[in-house]
Short mmCIF file of C-alpha atoms in Angstrom, two decimals:
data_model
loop_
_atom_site.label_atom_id
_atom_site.label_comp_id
_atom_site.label_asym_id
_atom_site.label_seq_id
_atom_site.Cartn_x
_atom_site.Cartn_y
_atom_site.Cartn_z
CA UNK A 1 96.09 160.72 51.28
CA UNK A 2 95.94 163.74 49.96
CA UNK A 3 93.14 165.25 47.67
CA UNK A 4 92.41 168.44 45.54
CA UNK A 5 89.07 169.93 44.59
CA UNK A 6 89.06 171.78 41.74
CA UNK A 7 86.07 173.99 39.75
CA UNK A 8 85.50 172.50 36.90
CA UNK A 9 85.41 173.97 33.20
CA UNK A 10 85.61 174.77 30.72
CA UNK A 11 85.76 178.40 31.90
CA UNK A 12 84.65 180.93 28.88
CA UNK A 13 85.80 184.43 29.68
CA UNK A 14 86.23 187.98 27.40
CA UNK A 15 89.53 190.00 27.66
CA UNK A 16 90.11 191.62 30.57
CA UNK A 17 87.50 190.04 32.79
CA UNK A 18 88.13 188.83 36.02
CA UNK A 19 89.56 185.37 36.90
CA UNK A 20 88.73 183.53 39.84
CA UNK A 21 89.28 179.15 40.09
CA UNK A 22 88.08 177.66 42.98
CA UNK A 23 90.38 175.37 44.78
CA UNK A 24 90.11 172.97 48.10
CA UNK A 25 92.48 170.41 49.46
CA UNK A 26 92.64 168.22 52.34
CA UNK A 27 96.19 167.38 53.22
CA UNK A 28 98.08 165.59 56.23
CA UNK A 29 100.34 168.69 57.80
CA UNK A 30 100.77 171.96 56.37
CA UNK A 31 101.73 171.17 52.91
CA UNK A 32 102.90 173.53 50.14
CA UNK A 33 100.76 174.65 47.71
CA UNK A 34 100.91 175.07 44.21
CA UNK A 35 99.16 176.12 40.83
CA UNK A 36 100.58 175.29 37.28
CA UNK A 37 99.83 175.74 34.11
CA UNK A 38 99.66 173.61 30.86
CA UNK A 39 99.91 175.76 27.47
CA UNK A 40 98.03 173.09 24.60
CA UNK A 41 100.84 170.58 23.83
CA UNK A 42 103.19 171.38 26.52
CA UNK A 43 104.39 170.56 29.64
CA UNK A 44 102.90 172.09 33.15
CA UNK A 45 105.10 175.01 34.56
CA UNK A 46 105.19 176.54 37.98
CA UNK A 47 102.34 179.74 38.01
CA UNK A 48 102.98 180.73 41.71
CA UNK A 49 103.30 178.64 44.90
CA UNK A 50 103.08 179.78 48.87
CA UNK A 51 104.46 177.62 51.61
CA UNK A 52 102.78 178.34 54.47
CA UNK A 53 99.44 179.94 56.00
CA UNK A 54 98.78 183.66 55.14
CA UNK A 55 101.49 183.41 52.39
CA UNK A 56 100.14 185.28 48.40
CA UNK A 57 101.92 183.41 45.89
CA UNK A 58 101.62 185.97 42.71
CA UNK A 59 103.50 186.24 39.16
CA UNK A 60 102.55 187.34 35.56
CA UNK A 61 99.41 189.08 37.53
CA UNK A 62 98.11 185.94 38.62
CA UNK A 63 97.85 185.71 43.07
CA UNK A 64 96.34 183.23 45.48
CA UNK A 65 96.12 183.16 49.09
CA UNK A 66 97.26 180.18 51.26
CA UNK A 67 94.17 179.81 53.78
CA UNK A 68 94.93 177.38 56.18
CA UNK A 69 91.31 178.22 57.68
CA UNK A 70 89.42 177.02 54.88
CA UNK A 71 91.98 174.94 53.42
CA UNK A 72 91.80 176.96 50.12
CA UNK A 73 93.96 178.18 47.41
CA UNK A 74 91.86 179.76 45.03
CA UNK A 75 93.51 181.54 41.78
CA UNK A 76 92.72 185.32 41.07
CA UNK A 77 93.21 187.14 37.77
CA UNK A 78 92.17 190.89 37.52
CA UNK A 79 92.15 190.88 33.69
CA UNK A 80 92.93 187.90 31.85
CA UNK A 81 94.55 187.76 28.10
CA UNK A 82 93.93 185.66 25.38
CA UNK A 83 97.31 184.36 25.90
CA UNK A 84 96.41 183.30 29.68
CA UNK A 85 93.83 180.31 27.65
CA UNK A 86 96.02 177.33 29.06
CA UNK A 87 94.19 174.46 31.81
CA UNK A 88 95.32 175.23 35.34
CA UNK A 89 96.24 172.83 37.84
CA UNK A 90 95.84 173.27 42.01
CA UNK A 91 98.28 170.97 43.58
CA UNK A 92 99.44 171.06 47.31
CA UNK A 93 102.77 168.61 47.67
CA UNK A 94 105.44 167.92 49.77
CA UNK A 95 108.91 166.23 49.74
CA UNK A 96 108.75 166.29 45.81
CA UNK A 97 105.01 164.49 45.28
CA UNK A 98 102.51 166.71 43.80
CA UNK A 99 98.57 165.77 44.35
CA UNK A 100 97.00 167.59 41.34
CA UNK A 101 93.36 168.25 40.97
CA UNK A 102 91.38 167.72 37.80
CA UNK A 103 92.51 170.76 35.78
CA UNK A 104 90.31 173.56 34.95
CA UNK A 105 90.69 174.69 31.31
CA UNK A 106 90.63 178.76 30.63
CA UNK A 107 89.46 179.71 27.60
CA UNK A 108 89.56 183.69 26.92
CA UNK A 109 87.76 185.50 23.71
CA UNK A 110 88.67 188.36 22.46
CA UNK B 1 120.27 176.11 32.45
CA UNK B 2 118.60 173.31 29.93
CA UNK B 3 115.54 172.48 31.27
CA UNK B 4 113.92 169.16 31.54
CA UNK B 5 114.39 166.33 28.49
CA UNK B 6 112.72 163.92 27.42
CA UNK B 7 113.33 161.12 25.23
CA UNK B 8 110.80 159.66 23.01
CA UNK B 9 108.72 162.76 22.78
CA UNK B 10 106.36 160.12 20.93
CA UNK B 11 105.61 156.58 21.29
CA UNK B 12 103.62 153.91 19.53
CA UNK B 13 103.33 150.19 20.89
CA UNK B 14 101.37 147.52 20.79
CA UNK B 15 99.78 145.65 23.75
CA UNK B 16 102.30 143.19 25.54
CA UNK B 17 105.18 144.89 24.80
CA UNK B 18 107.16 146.93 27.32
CA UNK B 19 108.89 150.97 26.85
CA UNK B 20 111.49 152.63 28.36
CA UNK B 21 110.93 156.24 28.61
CA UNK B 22 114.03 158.53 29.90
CA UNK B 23 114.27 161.70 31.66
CA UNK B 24 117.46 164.28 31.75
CA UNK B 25 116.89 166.26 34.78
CA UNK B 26 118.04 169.87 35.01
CA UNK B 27 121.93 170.30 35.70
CA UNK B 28 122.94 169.95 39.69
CA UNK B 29 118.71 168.31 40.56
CA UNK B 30 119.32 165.32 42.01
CA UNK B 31 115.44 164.44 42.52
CA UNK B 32 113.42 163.25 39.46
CA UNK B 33 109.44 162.56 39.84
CA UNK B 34 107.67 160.74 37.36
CA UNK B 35 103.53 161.28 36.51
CA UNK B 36 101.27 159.86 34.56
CA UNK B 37 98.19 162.36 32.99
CA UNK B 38 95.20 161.20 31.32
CA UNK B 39 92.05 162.34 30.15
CA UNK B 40 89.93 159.76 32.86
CA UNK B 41 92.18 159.93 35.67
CA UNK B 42 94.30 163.43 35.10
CA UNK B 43 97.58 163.66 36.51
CA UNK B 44 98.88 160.91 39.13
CA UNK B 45 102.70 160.61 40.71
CA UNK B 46 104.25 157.58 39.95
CA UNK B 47 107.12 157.45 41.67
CA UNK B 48 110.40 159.98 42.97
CA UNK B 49 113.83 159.12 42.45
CA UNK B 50 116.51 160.54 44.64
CA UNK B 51 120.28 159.31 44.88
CA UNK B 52 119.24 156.58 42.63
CA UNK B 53 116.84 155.19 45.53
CA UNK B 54 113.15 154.99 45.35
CA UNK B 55 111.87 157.75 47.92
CA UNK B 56 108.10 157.63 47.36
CA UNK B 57 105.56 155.64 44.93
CA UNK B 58 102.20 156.08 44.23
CA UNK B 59 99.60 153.62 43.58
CA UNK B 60 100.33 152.01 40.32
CA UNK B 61 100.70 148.33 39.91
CA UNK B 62 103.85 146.64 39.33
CA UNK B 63 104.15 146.70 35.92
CA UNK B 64 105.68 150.45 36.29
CA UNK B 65 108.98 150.70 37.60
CA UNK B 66 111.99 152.98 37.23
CA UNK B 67 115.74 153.45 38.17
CA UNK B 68 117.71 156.65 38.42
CA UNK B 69 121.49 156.31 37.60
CA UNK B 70 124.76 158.08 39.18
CA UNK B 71 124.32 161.21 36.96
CA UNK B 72 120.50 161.66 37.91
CA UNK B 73 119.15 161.08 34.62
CA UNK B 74 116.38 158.73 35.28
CA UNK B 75 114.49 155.66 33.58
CA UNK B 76 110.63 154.48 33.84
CA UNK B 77 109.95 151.19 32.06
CA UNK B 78 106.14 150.22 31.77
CA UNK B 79 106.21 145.76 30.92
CA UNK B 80 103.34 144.45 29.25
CA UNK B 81 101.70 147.18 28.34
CA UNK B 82 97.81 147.59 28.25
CA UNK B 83 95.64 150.17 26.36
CA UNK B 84 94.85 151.85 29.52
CA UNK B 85 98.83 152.92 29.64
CA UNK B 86 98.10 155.12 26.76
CA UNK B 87 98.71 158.70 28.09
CA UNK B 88 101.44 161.65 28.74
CA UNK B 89 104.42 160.59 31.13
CA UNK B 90 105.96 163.69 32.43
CA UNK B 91 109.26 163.51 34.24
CA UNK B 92 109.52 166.79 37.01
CA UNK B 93 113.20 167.63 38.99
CA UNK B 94 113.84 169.52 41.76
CA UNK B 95 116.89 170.20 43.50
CA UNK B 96 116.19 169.12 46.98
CA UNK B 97 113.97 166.53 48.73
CA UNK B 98 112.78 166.23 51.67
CA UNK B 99 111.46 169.77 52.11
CA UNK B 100 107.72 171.32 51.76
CA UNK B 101 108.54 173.83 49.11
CA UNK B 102 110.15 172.48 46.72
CA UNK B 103 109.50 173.53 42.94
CA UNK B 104 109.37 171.01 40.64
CA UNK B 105 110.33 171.65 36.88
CA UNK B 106 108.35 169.95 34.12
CA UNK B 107 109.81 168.35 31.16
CA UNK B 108 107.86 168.42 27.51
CA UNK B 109 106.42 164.72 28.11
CA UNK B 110 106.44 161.52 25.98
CA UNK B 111 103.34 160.97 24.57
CA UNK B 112 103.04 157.02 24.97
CA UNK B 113 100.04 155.21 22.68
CA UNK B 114 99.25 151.50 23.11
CA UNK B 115 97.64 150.01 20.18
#
């Protein structure tokens, strides 16, 4: 099946630093692939997504690459917020079944 | 749009007894997925409803089953329940199935504890 490595954390950055988590997958096919976020207490919701090689998902400043090559999705932030402190979630899926990885928590100090 | 509900938002129950958790999917999403997230194991798919059939299950034993009715809203039930079954059941629906790209939208979770 499929299978999602994830860097672990906790991650400790300052404001405005530079974001970068690490995530590999093996999948069957050419899945879609995902990264969502989980504010403390709440649900996950959809950061950005790309369905197919080549493809930068990006939103709220937040991009990754689909790389079929080195099938890797890995998250970039040029200056993270205190607000972006939340655990992130890789997750390629396909016909409505997400495989997560482990979650890799952000925290961000002022 | 309302998004995703869920109903408990909290649970407490004791071992050997069995919950019902229920999920309102958003207006016109006719496929509901269901996941279990825990501390040890982190987040793993239970199962996707979609026209009130059983499309896909993951690897869960038995004791965890669901239903999804005529109006999409969607049941899990979890019988004799074990401490290990404590965790976060979050309910996800998307609007088509079958596809590689399809966004799923969270609910808020119920928050199940086995005593």
């Amino acid at each position: 099946g499929d299978s999602v490595t994830q860097m672990e954390g906790p991650v400790t950055l300052s404001e405005e630093a530079f974001l970068t988590i690490n995530c590999t997958y093996t999948a069957t096919g050419y899945p879609s692939l995902f990264w969502y976020v989980q504010y403390p207490g709440e649900g996950l919701q959809l950061l950005l997504k790309a369905t197919k090689a080549d493809d930068k998902g990006s939103n709220k400043g937040f991009e990754a690459t689909y790389r079929k090559e080195t099938t890797s999705f890995h998250l970039e932030k040029g200056s993270v917020q205190v607000s972006d402190s939340a655990v992130y979630f890789c997750a390629p899926g396909g016909g409505n079944k997400l495989t997560f990885g482990t979650g890799t928590q952000l925290k961000v100090e002022l | 749009k309302a998004g995703v509900t869920q109903t408990p938002r909290y649970l407490i129950k004791t071992r050997g007894q069995q919950v019902t958790l229920s999920c309102s999917p958003i207006s016109g999403h006719r496929s509901v997925s269901w996941y279990q997230q825990t501390p040890g194991q982190g987040l793993q798919f239970l199962f996707e409803y979609f026209s009130e059939t059983q499309r896909n299950k993951g690897n869960f034993p038995g004791r965890f089953s669901g239903r999804q009715f005529s109006n999409s809203r969607s049941e899990m039930n979890v019988s004799t329940l074990e401490l290990g079954d404590s965790a976060l059941y979050l309910c996800a629906s998307s609007a088509i199935t079958g596809a590689t790209s399809n966004e799923q939208f969270f609910g808020p979770g119920t928050r199940l504890t086995v005593l």
